[in-house]
CSV table of N, CA and C in Angstrom, one decimal:
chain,number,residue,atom,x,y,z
A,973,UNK,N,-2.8,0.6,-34.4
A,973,UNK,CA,-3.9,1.2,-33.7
A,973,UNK,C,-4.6,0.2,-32.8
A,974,UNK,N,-4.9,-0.8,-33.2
A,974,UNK,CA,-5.3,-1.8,-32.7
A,974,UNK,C,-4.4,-2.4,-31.3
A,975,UNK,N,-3.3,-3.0,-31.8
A,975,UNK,CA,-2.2,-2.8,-30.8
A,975,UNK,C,-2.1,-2.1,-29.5
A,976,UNK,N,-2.4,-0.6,-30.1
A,976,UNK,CA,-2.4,0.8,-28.6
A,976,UNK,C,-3.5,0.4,-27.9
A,977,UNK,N,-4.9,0.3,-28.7
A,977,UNK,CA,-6.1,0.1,-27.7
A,977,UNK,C,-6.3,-1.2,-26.9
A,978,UNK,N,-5.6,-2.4,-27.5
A,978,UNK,CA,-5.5,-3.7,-26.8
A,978,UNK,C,-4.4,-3.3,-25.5
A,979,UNK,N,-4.0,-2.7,-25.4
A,979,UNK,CA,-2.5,-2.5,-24.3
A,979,UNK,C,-3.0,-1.5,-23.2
A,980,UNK,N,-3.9,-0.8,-23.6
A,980,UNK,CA,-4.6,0.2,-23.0
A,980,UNK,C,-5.3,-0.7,-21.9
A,981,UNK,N,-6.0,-1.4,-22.7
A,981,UNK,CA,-7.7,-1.9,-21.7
A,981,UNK,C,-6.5,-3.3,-21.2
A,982,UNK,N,-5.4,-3.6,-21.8
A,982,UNK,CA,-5.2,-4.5,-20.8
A,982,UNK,C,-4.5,-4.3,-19.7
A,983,UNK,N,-3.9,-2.9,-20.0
A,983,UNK,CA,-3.0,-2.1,-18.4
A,983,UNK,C,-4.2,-2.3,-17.7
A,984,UNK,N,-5.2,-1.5,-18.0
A,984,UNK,CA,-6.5,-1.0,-16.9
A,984,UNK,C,-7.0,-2.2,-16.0
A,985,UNK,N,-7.0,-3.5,-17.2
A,985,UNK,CA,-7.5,-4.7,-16.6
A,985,UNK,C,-6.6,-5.6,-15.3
A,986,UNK,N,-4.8,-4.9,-16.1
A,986,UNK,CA,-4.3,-5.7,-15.0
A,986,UNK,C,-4.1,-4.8,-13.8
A,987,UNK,N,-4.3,-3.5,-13.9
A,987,UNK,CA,-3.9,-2.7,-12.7
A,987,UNK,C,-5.5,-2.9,-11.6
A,988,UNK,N,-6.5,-3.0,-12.4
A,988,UNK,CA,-7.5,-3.2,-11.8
A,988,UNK,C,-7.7,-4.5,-10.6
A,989,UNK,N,-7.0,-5.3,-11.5
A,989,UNK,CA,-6.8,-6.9,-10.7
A,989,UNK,C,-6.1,-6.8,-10.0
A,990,UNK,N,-4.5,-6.5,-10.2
A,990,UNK,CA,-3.9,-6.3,-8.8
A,990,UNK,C,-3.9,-5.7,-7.8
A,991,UNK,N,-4.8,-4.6,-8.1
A,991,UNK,CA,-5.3,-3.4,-7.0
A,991,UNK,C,-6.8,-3.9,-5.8
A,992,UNK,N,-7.0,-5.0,-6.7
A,992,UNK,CA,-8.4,-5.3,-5.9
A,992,UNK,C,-8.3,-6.6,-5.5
A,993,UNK,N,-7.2,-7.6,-6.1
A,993,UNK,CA,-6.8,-9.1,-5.9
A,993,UNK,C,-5.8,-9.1,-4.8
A,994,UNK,N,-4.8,-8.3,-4.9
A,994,UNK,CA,-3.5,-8.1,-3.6
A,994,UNK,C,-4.8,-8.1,-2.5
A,995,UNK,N,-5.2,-6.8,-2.2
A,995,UNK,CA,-6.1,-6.7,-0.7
A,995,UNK,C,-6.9,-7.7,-0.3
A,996,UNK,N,-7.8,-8.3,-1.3
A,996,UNK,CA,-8.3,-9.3,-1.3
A,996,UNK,C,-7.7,-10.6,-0.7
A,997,UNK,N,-7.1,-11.0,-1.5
A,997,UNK,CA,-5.6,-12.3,-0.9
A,997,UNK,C,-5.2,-11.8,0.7
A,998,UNK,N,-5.1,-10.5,1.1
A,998,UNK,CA,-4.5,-10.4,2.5
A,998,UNK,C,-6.0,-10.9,3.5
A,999,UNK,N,-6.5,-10.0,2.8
A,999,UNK,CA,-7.8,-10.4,3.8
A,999,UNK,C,-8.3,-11.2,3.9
A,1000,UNK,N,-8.5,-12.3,2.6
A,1000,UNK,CA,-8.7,-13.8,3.0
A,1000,UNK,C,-7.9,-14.4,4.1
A,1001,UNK,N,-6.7,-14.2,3.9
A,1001,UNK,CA,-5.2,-14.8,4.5
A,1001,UNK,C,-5.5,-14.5,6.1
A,1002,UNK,N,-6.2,-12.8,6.6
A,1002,UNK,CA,-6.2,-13.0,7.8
A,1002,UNK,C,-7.6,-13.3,8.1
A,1003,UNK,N,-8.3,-13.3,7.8
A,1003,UNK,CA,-9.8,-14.3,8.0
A,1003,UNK,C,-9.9,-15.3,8.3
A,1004,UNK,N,-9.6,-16.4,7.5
A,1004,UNK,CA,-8.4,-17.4,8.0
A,1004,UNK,C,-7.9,-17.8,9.2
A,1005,UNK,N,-7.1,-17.1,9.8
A,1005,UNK,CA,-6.2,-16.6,11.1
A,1005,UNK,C,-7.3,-16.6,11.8
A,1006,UNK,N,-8.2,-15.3,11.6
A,1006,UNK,CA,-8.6,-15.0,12.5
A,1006,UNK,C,-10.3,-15.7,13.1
A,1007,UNK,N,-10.4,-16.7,12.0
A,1007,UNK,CA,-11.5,-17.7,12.7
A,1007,UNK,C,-10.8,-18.3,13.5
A,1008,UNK,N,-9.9,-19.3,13.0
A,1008,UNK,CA,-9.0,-20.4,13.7
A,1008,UNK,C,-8.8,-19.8,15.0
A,1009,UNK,N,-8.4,-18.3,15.2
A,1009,UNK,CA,-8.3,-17.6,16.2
A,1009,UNK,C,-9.3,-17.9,17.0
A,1010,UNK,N,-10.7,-17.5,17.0
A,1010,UNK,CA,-11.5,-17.2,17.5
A,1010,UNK,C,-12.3,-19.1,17.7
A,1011,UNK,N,-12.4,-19.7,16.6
A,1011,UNK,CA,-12.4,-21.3,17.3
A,1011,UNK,C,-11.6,-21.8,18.5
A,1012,UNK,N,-10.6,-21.7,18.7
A,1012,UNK,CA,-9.5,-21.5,19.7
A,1012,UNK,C,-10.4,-21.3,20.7
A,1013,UNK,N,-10.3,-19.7,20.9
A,1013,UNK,CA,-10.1,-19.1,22.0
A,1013,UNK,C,-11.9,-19.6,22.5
A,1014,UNK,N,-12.7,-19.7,21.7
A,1014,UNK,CA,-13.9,-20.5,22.3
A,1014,UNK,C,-14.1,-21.6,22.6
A,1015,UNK,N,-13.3,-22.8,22.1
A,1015,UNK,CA,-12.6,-23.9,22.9
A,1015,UNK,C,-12.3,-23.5,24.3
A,1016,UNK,N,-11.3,-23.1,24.3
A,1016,UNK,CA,-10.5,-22.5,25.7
A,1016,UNK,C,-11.7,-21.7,26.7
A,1017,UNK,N,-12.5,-21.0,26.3
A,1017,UNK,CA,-13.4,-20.5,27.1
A,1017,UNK,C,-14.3,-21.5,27.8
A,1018,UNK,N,-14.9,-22.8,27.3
A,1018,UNK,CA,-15.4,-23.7,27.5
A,1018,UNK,C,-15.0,-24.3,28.2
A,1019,UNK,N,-13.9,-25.1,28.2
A,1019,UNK,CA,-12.8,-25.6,29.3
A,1019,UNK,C,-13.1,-25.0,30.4
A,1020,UNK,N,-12.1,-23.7,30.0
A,1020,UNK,CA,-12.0,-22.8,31.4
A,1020,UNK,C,-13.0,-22.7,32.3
A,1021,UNK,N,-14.5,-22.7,31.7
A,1021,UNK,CA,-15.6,-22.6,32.5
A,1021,UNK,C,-15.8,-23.9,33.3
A,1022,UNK,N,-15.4,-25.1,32.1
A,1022,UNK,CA,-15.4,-26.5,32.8
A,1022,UNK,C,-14.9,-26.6,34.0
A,1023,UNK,N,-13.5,-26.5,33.9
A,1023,UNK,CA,-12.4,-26.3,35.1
A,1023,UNK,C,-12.7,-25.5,36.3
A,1024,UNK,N,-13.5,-24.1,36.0
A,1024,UNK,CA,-13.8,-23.5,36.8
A,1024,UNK,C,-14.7,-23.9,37.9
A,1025,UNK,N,-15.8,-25.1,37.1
A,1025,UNK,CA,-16.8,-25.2,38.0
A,1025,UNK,C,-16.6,-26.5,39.0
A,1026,UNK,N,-15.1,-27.3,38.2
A,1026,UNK,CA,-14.5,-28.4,38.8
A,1026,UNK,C,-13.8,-27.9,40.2
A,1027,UNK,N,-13.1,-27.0,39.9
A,1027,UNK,CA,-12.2,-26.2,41.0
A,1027,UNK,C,-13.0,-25.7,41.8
A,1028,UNK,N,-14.5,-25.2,41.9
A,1028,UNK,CA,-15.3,-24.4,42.6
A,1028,UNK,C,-15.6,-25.9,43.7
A,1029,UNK,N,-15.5,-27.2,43.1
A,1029,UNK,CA,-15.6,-27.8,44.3
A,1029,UNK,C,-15.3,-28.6,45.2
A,1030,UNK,N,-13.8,-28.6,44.7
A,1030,UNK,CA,-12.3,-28.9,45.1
A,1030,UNK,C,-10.9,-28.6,44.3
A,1031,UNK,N,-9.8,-28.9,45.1
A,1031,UNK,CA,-8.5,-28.7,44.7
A,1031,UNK,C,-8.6,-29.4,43.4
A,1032,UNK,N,-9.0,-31.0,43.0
A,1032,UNK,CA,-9.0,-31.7,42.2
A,1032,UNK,C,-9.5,-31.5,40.8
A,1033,UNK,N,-8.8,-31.6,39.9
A,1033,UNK,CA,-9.0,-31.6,38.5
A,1033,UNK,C,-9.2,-32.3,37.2
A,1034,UNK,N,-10.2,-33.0,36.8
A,1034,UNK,CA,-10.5,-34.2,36.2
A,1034,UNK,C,-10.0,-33.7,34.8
A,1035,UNK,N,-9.2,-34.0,34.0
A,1035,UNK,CA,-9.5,-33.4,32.0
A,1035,UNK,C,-10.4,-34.3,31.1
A,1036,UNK,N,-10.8,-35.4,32.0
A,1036,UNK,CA,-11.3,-36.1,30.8
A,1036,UNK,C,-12.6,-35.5,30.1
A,1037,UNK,N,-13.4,-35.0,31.3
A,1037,UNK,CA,-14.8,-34.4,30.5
A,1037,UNK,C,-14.3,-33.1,29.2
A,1038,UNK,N,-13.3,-32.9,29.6
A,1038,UNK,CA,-13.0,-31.3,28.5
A,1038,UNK,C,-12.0,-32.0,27.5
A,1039,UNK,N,-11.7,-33.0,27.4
A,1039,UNK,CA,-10.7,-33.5,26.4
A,1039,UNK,C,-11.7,-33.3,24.9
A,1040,UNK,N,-12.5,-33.7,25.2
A,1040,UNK,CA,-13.3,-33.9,24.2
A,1040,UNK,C,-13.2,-32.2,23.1
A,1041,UNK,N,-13.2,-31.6,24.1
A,1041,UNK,CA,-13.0,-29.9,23.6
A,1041,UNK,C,-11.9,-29.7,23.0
A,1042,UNK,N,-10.8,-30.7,23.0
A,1042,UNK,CA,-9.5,-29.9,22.2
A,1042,UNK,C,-9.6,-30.9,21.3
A,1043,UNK,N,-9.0,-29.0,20.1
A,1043,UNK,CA,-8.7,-29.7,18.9
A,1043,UNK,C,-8.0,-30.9,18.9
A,1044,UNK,N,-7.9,-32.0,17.7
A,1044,UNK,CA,-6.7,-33.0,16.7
A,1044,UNK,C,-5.6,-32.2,17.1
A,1045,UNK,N,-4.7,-33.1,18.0
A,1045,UNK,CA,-3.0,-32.5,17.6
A,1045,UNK,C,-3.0,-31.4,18.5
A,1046,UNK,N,-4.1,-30.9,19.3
A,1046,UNK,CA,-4.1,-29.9,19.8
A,1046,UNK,C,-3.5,-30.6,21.5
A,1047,UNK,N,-2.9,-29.6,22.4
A,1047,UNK,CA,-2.4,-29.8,23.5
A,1047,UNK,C,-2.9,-28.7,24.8
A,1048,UNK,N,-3.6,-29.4,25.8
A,1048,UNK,CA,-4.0,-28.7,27.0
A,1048,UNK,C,-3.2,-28.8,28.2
A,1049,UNK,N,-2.8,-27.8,28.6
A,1049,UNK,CA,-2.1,-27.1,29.7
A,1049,UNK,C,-3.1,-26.4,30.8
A,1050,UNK,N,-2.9,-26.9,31.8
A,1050,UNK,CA,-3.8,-26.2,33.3
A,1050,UNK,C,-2.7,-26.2,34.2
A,1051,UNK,N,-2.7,-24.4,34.0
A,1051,UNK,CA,-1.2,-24.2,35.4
A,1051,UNK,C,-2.4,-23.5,36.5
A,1052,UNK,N,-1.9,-24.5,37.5
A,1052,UNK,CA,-2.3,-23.7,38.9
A,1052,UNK,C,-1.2,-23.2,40.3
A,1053,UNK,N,-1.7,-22.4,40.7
A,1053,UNK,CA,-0.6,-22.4,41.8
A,1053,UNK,C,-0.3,-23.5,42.7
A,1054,UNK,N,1.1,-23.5,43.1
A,1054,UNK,CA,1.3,-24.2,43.8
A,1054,UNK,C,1.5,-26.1,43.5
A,1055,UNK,N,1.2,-26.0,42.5
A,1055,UNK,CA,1.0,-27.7,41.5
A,1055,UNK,C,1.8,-27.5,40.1
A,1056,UNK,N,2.6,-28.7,40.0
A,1056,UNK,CA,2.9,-29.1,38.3
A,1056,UNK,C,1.6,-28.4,37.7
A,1057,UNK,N,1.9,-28.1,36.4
A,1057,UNK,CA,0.7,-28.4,35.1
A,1057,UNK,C,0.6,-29.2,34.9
A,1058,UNK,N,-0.8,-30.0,34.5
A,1058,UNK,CA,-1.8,-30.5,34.2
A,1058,UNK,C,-1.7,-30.6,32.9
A,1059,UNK,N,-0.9,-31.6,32.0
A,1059,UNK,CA,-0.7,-31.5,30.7
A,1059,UNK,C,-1.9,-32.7,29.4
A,1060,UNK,N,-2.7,-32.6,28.5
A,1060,UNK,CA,-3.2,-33.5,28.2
A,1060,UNK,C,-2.7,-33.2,26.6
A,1061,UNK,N,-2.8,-34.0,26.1
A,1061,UNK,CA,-2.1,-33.8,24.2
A,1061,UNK,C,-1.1,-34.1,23.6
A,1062,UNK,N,-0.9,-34.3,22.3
A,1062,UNK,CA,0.2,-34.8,21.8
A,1062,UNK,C,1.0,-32.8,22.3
A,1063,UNK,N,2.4,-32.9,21.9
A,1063,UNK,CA,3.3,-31.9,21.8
A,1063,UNK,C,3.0,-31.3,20.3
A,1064,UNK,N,2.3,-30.2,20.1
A,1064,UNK,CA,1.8,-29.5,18.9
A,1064,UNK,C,3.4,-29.0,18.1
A,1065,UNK,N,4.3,-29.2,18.3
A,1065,UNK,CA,5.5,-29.0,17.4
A,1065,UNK,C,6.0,-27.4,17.8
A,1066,UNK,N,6.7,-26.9,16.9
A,1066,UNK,CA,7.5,-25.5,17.3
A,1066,UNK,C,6.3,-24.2,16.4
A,1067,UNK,N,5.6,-24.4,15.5
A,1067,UNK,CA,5.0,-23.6,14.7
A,1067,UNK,C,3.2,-23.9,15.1
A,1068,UNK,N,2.6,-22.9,16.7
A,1068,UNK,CA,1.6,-23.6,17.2
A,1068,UNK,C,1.3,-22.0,17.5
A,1069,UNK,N,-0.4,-22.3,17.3
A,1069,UNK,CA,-1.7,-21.2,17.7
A,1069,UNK,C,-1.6,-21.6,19.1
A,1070,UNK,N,-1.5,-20.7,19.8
A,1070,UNK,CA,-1.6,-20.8,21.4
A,1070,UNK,C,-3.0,-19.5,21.9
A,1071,UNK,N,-3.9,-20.1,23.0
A,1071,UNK,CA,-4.4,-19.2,23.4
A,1071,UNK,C,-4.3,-19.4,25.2
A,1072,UNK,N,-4.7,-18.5,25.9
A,1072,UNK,CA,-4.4,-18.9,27.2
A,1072,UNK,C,-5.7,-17.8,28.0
A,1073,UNK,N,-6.4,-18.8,28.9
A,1073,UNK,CA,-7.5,-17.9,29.6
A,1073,UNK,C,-7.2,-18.1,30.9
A,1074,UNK,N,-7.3,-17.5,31.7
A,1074,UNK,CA,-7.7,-17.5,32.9
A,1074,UNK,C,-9.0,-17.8,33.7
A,1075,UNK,N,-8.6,-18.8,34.6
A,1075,UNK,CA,-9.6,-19.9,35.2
A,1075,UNK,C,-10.4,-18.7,36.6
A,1076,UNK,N,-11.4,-18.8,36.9
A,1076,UNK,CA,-11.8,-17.5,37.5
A,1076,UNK,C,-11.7,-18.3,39.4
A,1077,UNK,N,-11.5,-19.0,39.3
A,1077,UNK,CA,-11.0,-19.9,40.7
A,1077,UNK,C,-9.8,-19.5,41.3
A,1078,UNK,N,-8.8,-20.3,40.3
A,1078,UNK,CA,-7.6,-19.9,40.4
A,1078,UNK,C,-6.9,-20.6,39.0
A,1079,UNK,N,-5.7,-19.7,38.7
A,1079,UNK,CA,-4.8,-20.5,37.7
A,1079,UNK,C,-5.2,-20.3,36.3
A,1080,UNK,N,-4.3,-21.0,35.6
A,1080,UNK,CA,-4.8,-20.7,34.2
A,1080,UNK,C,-5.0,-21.6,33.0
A,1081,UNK,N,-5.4,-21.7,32.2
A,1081,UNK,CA,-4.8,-22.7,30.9
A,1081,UNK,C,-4.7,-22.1,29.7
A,1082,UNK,N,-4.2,-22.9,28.9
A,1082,UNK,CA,-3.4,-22.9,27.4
A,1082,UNK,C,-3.9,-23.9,26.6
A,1083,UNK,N,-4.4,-23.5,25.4
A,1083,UNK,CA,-4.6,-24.6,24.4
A,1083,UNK,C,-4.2,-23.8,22.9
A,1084,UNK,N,-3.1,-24.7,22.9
A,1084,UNK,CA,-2.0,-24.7,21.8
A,1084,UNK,C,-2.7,-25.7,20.8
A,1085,UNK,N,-2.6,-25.3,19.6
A,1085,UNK,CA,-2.7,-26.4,18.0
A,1085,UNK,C,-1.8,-25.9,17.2
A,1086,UNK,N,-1.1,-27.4,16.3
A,1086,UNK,CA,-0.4,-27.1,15.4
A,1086,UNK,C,-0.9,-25.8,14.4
A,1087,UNK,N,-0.1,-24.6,13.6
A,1087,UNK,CA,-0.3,-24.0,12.7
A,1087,UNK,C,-0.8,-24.2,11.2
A,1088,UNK,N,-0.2,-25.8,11.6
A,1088,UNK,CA,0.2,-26.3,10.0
A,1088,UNK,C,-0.8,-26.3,8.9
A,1089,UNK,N,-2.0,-26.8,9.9
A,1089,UNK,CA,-3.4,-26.9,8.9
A,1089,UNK,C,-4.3,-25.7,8.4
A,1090,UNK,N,-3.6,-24.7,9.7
A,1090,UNK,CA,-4.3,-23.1,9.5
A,1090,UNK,C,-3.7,-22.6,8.1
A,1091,UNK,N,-2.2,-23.0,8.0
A,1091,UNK,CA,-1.3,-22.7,7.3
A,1091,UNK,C,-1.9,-23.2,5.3
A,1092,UNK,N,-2.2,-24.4,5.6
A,1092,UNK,CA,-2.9,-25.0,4.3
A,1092,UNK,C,-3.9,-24.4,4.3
A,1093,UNK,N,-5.0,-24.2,4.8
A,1093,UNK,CA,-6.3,-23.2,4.8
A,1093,UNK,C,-5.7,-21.8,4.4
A,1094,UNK,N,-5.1,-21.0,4.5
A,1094,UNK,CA,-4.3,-20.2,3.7
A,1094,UNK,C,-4.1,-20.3,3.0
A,1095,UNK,N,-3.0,-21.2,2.1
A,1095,UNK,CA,-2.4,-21.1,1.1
A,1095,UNK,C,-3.4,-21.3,0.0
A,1096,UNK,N,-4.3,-22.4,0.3
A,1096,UNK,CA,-5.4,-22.5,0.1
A,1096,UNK,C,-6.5,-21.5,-0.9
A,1097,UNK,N,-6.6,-20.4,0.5
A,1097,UNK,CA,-7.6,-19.1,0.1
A,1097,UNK,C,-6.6,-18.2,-1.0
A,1098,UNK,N,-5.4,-18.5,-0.9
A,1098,UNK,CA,-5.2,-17.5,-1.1
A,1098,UNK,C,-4.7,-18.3,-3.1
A,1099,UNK,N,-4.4,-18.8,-3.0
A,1099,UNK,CA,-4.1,-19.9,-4.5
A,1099,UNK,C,-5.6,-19.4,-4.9
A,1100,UNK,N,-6.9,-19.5,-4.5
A,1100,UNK,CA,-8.0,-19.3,-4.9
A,1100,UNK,C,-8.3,-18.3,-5.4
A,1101,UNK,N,-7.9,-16.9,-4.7
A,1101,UNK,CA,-8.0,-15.5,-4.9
A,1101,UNK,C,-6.8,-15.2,-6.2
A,1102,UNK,N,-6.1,-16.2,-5.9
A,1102,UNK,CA,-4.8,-16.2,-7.1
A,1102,UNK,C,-5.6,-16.5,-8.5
A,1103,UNK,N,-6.2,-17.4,-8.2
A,1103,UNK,CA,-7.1,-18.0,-9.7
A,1103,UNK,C,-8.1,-17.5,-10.1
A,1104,UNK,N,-8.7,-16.8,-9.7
A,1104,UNK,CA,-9.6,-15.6,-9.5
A,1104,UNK,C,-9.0,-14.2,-10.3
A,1105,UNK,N,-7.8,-13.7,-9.8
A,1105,UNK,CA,-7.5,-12.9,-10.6
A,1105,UNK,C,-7.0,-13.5,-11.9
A,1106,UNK,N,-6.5,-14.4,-12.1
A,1106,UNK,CA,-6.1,-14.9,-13.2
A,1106,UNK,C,-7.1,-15.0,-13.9
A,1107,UNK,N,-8.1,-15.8,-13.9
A,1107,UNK,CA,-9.3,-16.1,-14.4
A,1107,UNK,C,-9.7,-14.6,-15.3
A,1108,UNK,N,-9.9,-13.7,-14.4
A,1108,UNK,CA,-10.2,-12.0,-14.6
A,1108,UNK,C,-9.6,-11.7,-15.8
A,1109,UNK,N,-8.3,-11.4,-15.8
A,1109,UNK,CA,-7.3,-11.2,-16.6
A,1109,UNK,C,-7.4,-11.9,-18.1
A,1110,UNK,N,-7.4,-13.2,-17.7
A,1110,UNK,CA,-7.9,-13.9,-18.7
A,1110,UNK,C,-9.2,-13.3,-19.9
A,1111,UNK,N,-9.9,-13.6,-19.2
A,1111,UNK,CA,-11.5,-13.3,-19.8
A,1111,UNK,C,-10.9,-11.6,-20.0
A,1112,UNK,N,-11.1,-10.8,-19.2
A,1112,UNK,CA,-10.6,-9.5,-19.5
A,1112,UNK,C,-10.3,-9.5,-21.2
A,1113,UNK,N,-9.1,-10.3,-21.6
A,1113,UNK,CA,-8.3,-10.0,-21.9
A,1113,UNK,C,-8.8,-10.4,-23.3
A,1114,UNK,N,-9.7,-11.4,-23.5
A,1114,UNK,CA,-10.7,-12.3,-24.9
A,1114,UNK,C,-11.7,-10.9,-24.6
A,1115,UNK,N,-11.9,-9.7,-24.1
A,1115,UNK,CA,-12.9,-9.7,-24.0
A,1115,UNK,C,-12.3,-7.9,-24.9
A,1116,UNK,N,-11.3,-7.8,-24.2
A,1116,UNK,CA,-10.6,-6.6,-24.5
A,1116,UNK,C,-9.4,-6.8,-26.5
A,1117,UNK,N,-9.3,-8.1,-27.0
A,1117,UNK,CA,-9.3,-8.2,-28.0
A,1117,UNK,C,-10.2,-8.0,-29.3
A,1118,UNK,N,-11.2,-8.6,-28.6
A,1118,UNK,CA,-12.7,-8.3,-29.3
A,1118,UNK,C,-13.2,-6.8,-29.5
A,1119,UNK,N,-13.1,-6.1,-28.6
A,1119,UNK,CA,-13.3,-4.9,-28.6
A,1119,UNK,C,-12.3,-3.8,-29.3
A,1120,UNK,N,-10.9,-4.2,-29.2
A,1120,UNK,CA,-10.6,-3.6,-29.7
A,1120,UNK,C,-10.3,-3.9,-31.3
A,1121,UNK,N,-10.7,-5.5,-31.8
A,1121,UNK,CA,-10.4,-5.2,-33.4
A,1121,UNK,C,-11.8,-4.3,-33.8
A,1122,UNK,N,-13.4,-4.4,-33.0
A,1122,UNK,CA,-14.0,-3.9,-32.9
A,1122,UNK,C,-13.9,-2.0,-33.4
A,1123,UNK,N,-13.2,-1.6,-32.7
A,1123,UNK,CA,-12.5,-0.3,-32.4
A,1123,UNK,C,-12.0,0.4,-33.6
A,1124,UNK,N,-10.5,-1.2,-33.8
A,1124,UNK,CA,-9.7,-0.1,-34.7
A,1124,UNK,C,-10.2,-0.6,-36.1
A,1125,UNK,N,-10.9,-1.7,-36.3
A,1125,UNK,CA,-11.7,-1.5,-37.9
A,1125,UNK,C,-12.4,-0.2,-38.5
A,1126,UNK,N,-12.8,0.3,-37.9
A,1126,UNK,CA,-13.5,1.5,-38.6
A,1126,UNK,C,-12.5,2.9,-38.7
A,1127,UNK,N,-11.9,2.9,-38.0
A,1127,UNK,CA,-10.6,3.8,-37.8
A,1127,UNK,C,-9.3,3.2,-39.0
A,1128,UNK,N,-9.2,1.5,-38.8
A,1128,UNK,CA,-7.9,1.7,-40.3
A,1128,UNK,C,-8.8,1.9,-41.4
A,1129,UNK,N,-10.1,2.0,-41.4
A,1129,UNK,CA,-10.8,1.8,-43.2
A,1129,UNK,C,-11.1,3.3,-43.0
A,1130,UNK,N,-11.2,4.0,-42.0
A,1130,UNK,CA,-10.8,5.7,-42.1
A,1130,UNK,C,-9.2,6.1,-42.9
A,1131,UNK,N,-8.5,5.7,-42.3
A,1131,UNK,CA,-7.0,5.5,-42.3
A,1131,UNK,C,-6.9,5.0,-44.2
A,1132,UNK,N,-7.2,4.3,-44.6
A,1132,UNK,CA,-6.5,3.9,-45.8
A,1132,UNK,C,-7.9,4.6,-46.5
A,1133,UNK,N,-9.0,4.8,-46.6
A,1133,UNK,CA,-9.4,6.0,-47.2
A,1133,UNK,C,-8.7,6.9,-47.6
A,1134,UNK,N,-8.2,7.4,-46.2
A,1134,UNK,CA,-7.3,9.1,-46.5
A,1134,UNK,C,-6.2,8.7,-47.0
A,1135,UNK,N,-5.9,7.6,-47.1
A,1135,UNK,CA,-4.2,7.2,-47.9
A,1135,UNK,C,-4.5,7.6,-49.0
A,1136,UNK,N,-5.9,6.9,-49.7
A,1136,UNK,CA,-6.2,6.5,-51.0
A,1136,UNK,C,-6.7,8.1,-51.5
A,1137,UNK,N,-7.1,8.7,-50.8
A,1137,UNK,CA,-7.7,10.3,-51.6
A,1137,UNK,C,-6.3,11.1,-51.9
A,1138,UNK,N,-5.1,11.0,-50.3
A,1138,UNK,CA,-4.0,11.6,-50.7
A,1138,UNK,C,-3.5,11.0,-52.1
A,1139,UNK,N,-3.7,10.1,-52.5
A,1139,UNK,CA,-3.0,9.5,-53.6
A,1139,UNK,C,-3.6,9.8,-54.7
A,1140,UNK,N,-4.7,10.1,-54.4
A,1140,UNK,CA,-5.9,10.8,-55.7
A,1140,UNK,C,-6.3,10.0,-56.2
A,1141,UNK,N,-6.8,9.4,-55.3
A,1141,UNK,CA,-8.0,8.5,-55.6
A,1141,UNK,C,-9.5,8.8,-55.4
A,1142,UNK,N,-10.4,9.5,-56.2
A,1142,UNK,CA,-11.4,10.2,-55.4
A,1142,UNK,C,-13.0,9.1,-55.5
A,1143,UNK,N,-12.6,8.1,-56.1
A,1143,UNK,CA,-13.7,7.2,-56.5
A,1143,UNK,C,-14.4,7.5,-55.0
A,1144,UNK,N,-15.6,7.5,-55.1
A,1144,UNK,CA,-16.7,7.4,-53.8
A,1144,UNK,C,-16.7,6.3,-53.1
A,1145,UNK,N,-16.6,6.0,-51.9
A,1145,UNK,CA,-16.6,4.5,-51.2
A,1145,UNK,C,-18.0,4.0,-50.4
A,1146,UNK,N,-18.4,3.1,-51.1
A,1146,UNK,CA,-19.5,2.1,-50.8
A,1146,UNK,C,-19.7,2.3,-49.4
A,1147,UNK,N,-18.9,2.1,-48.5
A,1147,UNK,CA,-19.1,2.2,-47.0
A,1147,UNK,C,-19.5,3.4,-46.8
């Protein structure tokens, strides 16, 4: 008896965790994304405004004032017509956040960062949300033992009562 009711609350407990821990873990995972995202692309807005107001008063393009705006590891690109790009930054590798605005003068830029660290800030959130449901499960599960010897105690001393009367035992029971 005991057994059934422990198996019970602990389905409930694990279907409850994975039902509310999976969605959770995704949505950390793209929150994540989608700051880094949004850090990016307001970097890149900054610039662009920089550049804009450089270009508003000549051909000429300085990066050092806007260097300071790109990420570690990160790499700036300013394509304009008619000219090479304008490259400042290490080479962010093959697995890179790229965002690209357009300069309201003319031309455009790109500011690429490695993935890799977005990538550990993930694994990260999401190991967390891992240990989290674990954690749950756990405790759940000391919590859902207790309750059930709780449970089936008064149910087997029902149980071997009715053993003991079937057998003809009628002595009256203390409890």
């Amino acid at each position: 008896m005991r057994r059934r009711i422990l198996l019970a609350f602990l389905l409930v407990v694990v279907a409850t965790a994975c039902a509310l821990g999976i969605p959770l873990g995704y949505t950390a995972f793209q929150v994540v994304e989608n700051l880094t995202r949004e850090d990016l692309v307001a970097r890149a807005q900054r610039i662009a405004a920089s550049l804009d107001e450089q270009l508003a008063g000549g051909p000429f393009v300085d990066l050092s004032p806007v260097r300071i705006a790109v990420p570690e590891g990160g790499r700036l690109t300013v394509i304009l017509p008619g000219s090479d790009p304008i490259v400042h930054g290490p080479d962010p590798g093959v697995d890179v956040i790229s965002e690209q605005v357009p300069i309201v003068q003319q031309g455009s830029m790109r500011l690429d960062i490695p993935a890799g660290p977005m990538r550990t800030r993930q694994a990260q959130v999401a190991g967390l949300v891992l240990l989290l449901v674990v954690l749950t499960i756990g405790s759940a599960t000391g919590v859902a033992i207790l309750t059930a010897r709780r449970l089936a105690r008064p149910l087997r001393h029902v149980a071997d009562r009715a053993s003991r009367l079937g057998a003809g035992d009628f002595r009256p029971d203390l409890r």
